[in-house]
mmCIF file of C-alpha atoms in Angstrom:
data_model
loop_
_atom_site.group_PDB
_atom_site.id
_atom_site.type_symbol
_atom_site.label_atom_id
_atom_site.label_comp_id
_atom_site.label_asym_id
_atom_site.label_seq_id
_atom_site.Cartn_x
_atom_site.Cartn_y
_atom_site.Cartn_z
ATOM 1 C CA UNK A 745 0.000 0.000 0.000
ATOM 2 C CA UNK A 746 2.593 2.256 1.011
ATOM 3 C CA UNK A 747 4.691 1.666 -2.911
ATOM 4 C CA UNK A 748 1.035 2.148 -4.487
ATOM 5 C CA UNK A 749 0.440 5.247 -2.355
ATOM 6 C CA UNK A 750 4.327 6.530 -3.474
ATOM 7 C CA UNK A 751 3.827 5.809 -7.173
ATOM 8 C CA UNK A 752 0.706 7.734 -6.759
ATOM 9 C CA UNK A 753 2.506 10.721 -5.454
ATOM 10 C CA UNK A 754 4.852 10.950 -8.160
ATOM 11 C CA UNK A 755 2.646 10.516 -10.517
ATOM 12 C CA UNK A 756 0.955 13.629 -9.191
ATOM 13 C CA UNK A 757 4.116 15.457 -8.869
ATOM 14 C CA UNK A 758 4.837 14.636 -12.848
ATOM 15 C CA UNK A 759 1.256 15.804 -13.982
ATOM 16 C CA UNK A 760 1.654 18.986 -11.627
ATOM 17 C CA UNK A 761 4.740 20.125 -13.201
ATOM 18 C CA UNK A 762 3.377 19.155 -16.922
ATOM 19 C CA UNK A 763 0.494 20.963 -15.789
ATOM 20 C CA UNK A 764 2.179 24.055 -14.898
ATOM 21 C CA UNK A 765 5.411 24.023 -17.323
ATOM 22 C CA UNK A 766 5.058 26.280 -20.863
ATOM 23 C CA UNK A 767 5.033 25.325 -24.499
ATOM 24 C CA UNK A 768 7.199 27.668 -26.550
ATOM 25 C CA UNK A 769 6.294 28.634 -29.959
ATOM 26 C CA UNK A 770 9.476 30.637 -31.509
ATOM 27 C CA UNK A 771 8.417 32.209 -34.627
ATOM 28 C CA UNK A 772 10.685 34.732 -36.616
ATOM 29 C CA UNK A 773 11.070 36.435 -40.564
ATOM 30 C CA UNK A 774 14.734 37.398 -40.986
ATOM 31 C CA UNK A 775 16.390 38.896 -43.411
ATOM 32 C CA UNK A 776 13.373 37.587 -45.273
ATOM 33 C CA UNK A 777 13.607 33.995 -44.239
ATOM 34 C CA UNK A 778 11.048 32.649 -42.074
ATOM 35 C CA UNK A 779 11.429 30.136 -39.800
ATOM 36 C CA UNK A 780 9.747 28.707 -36.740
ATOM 37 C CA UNK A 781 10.155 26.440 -33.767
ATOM 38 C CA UNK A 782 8.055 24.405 -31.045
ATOM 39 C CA UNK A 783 10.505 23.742 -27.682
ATOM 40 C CA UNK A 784 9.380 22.303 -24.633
ATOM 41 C CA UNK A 785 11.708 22.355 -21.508
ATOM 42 C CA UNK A 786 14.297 23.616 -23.778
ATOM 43 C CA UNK A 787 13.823 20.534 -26.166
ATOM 44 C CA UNK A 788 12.944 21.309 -29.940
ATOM 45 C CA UNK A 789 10.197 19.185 -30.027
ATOM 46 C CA UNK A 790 9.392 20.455 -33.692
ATOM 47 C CA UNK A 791 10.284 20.283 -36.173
ATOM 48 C CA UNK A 792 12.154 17.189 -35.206
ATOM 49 C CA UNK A 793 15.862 17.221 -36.186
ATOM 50 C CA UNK A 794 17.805 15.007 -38.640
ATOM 51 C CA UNK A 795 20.246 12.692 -37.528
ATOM 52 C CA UNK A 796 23.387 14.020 -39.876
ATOM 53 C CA UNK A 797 24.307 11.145 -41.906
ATOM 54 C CA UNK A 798 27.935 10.246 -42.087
ATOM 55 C CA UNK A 799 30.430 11.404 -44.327
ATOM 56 C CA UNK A 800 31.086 9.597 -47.221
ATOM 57 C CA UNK A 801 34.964 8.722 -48.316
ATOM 58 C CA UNK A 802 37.307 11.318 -49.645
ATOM 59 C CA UNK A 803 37.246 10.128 -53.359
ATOM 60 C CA UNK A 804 33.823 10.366 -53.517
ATOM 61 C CA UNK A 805 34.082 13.795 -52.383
ATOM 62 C CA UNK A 806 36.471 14.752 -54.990
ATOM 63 C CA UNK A 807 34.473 12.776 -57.371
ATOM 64 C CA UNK A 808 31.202 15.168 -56.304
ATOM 65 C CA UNK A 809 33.627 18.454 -56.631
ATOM 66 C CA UNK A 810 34.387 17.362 -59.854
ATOM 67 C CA UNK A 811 30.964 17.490 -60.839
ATOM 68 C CA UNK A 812 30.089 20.258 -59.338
ATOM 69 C CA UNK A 813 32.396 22.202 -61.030
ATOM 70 C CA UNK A 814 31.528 21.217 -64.231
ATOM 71 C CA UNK A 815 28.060 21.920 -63.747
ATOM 72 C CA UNK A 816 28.380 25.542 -61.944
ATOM 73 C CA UNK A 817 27.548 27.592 -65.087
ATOM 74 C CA UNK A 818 23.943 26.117 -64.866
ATOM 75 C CA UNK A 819 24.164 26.284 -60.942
ATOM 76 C CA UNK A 820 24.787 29.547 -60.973
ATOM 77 C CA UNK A 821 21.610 30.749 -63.877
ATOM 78 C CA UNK A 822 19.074 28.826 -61.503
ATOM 79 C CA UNK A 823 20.324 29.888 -58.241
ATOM 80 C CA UNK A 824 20.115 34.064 -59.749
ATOM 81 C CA UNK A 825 16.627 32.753 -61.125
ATOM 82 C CA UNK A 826 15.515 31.238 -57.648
ATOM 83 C CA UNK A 827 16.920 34.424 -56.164
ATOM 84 C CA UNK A 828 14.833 36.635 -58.159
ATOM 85 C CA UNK A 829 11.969 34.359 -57.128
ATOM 86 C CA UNK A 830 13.420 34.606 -53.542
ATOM 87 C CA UNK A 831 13.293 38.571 -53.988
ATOM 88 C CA UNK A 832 9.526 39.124 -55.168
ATOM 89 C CA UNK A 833 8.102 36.582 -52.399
ATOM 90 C CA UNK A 834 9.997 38.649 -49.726
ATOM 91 C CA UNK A 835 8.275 41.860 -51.041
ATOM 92 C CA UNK A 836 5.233 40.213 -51.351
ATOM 93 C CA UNK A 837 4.916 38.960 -47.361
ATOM 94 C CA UNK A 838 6.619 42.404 -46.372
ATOM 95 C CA UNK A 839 4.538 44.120 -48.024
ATOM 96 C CA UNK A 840 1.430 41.944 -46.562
ATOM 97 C CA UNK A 841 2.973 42.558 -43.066
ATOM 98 C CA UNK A 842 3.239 45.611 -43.443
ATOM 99 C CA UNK A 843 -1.068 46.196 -44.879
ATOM 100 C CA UNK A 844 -1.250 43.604 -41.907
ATOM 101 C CA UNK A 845 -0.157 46.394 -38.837
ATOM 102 C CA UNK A 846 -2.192 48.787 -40.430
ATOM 103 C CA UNK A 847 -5.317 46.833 -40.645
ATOM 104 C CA UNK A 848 -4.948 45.835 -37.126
ATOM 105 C CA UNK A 849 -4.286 49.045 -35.944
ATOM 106 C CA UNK A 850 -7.251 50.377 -37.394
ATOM 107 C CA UNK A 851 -10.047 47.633 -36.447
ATOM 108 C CA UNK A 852 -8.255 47.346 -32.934
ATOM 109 C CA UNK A 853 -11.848 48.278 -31.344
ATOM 110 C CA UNK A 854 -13.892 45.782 -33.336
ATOM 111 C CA UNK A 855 -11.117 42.895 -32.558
ATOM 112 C CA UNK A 856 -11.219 44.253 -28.806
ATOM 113 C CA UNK A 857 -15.076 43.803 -28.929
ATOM 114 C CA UNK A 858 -15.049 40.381 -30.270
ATOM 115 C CA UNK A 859 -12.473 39.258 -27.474
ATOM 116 C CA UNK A 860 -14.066 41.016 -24.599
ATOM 117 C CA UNK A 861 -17.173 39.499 -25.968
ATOM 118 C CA UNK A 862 -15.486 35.415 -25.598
ATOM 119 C CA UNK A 863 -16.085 32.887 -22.571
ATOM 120 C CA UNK A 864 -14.644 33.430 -19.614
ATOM 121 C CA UNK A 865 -11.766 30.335 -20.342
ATOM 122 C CA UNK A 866 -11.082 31.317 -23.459
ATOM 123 C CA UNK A 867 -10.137 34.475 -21.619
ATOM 124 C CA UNK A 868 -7.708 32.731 -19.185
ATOM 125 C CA UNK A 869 -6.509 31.355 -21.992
ATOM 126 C CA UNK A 870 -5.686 34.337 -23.365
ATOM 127 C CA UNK A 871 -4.016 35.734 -20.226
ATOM 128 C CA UNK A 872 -1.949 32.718 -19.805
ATOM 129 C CA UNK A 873 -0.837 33.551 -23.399
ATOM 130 C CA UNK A 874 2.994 35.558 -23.077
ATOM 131 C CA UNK A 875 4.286 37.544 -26.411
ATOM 132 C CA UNK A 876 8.166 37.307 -25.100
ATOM 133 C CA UNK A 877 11.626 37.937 -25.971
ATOM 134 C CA UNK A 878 9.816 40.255 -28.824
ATOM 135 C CA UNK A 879 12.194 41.494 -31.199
ATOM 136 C CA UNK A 880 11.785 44.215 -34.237
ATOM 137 C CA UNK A 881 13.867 45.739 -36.884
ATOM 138 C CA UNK A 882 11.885 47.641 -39.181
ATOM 139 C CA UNK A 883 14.021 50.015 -41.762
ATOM 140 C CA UNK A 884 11.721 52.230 -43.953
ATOM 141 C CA UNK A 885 13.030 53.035 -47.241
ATOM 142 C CA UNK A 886 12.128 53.961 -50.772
ATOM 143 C CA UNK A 887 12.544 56.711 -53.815
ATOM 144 C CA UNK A 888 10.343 58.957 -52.427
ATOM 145 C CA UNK A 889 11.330 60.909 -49.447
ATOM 146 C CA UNK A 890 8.146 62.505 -48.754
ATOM 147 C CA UNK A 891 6.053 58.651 -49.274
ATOM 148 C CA UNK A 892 9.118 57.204 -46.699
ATOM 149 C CA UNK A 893 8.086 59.530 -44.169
ATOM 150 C CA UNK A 894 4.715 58.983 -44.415
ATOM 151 C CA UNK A 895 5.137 55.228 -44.165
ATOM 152 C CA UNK A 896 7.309 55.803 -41.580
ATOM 153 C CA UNK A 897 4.692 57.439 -39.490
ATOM 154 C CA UNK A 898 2.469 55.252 -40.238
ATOM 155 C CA UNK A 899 4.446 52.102 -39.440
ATOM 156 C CA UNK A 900 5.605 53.586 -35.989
ATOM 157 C CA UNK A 901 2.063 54.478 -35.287
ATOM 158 C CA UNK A 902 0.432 50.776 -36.207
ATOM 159 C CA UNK A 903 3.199 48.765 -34.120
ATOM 160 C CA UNK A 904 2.660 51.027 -30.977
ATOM 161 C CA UNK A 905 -1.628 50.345 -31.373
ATOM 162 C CA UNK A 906 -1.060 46.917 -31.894
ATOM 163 C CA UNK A 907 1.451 45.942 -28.929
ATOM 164 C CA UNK A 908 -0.919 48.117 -26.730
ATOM 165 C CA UNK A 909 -3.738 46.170 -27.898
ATOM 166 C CA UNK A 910 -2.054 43.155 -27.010
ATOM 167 C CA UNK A 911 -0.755 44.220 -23.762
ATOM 168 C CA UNK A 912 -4.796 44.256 -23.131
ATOM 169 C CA UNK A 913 -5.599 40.359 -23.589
ATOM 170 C CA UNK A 914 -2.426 38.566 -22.994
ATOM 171 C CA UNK A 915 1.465 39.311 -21.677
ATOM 172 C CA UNK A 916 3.625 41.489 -24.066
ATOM 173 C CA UNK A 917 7.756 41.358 -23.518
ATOM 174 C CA UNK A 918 9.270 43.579 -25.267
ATOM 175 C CA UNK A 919 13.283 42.843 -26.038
ATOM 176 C CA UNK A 920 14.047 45.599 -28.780
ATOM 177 C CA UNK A 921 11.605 47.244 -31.196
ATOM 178 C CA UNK A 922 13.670 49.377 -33.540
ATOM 179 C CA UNK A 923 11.903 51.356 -36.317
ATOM 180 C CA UNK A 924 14.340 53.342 -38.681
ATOM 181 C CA UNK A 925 13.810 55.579 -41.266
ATOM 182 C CA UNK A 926 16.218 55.612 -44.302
ATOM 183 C CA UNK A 927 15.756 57.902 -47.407
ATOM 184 C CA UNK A 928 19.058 56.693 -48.915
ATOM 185 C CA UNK A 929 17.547 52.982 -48.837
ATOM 186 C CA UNK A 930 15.551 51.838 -52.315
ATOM 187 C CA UNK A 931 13.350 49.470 -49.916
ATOM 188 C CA UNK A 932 12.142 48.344 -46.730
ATOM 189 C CA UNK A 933 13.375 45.956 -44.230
ATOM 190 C CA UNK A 934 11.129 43.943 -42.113
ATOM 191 C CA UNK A 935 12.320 42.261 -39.568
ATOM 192 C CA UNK A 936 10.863 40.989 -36.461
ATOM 193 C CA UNK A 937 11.261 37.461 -33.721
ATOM 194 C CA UNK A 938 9.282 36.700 -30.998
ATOM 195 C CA UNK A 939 8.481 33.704 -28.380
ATOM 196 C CA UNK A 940 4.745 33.049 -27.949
ATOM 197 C CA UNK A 941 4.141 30.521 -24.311
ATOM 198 C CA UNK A 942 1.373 28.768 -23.537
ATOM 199 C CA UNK A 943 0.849 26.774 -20.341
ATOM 200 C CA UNK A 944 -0.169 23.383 -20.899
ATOM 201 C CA UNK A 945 -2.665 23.280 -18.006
ATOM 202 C CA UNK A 946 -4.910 26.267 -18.804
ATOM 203 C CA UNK A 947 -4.683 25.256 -22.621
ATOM 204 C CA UNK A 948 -5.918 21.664 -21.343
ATOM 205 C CA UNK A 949 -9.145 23.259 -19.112
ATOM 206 C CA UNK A 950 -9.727 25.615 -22.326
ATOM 207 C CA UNK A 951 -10.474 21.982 -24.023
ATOM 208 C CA UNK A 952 -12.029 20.659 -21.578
ATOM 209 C CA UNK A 953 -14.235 23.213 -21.530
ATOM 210 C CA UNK A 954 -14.928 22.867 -25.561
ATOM 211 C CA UNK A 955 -15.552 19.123 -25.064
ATOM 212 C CA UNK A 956 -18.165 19.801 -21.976
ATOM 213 C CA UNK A 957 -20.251 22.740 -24.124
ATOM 214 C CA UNK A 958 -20.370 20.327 -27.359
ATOM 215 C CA UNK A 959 -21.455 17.222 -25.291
ATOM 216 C CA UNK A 960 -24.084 19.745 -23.509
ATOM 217 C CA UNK A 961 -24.986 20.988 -27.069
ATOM 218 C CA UNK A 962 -25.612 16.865 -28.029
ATOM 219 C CA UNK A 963 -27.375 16.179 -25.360
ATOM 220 C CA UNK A 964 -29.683 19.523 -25.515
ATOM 221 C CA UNK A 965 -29.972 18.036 -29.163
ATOM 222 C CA UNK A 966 -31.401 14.607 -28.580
ATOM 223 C CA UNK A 967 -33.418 15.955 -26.156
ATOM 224 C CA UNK A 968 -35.387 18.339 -28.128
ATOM 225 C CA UNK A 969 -38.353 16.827 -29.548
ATOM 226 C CA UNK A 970 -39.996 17.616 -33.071
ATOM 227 C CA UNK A 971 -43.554 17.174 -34.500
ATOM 228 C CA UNK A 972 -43.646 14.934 -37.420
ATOM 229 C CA UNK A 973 -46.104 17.113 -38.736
ATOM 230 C CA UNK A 974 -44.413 19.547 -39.279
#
């Protein structure tokens, strides 16, 4: 009884601290790569990570140069043609961030509605929700020195609405938020990093609670009784 009653105990102790720990979500677009990462107690849990395969033998390295070499001309046309590709995607999303701030920025009292408007564990949720280690580097450039300076303002404005927003509904930890202005630049920079935690135990009652309301909705459901002449 006394082994069960220990077991028992540290079983407890296991699904306390699981309970209580955080899931980190580490998200970043850098230098207009973007590139994400789920850790748990430190441990990159995802994407999982390859085991490097080992290195083959030294003539079949030389063998592989060889080839290489003979085949760089045509290397080097589709790596400037998947770096032109490369280019237009990363004005594409920086331009979509950047419509993306401003959009939230100006329905912040609509989305701050909705969310005041949400259950009350969907709001614990929310609270148990941190925005950490957050990171910016936004350099406005372009042609025009008078549309830079607009954009400028504009940017600066949108980023300040939105983290104060935030700071409303869940934990905001700022590390550095830069925002630059430079009229020499032809274009933009958008860089930003951040680490969004979770704990596991209020994201489990927020679940729990979804799985109660449906099986109340079911049961509401089969309850309800309808006229067949109708």
């Amino acid at each position: 009884m006394r082994i069960f009653l220990i077991i028992l105990l540290v079983l407890l102790l296991i699904l306390a601290i699981i309970m209580v720990s955080r899931i980190v979500l580490a998200v970043e677009f850098w230098n207009g790569e973007f590139r994400y990462a789920v850790r748990y107690f430190g441990i990159q849990v995802y994407p999982f990570k390859k085991e490097k395969e080992p290195d083959p033998e030294e003539e079949e390295r030389k063998a592989e140069e060889k080839a290489r070499k003979k085949e760089e001309k045509e290397a080097e046309r589709k790596a400037q043609k998947e770096a032109e590709k490369a280019e237009r995607k990363k004005r594409l999303l920086a331009e979509k961030i950047q419509c993306a701030l401003q959009k939230i920025a100006e329905r912040s009292d609509l989305i701050g509605d909705i969310l005041s408007a949400i259950p009350g564990p969907l709001q614990k949720l929310l609270r148990s929700v941190t925005l950490g280690n957050l990171e910016t580097d936004f350099l406005i450039g372009g042609e025009d020195a008078a549309d830079t300076a607009l954009l400028y303002g504009k940017i600066q404005i949108a980023v300040q609405n939105v983290l104060a927003f935030l700071g409303k509904y869940i934990h905001v930890k700022r590390k550095k938020v830069r925002i630059a202005c430079d009229f020499t630049a032809d274009e933009s920079r958008w860089n930003i990093r951040c680490k969004v935690k979770v704990r596991i135990g209020t994201a489990v009652a927020a679940a729990l609670w979804f799985l109660w309301k449906y099986w109340r909705a079911g049961k509401n459901a089969d309850k309800t009784i309808v006229d067949p002449r109708i």
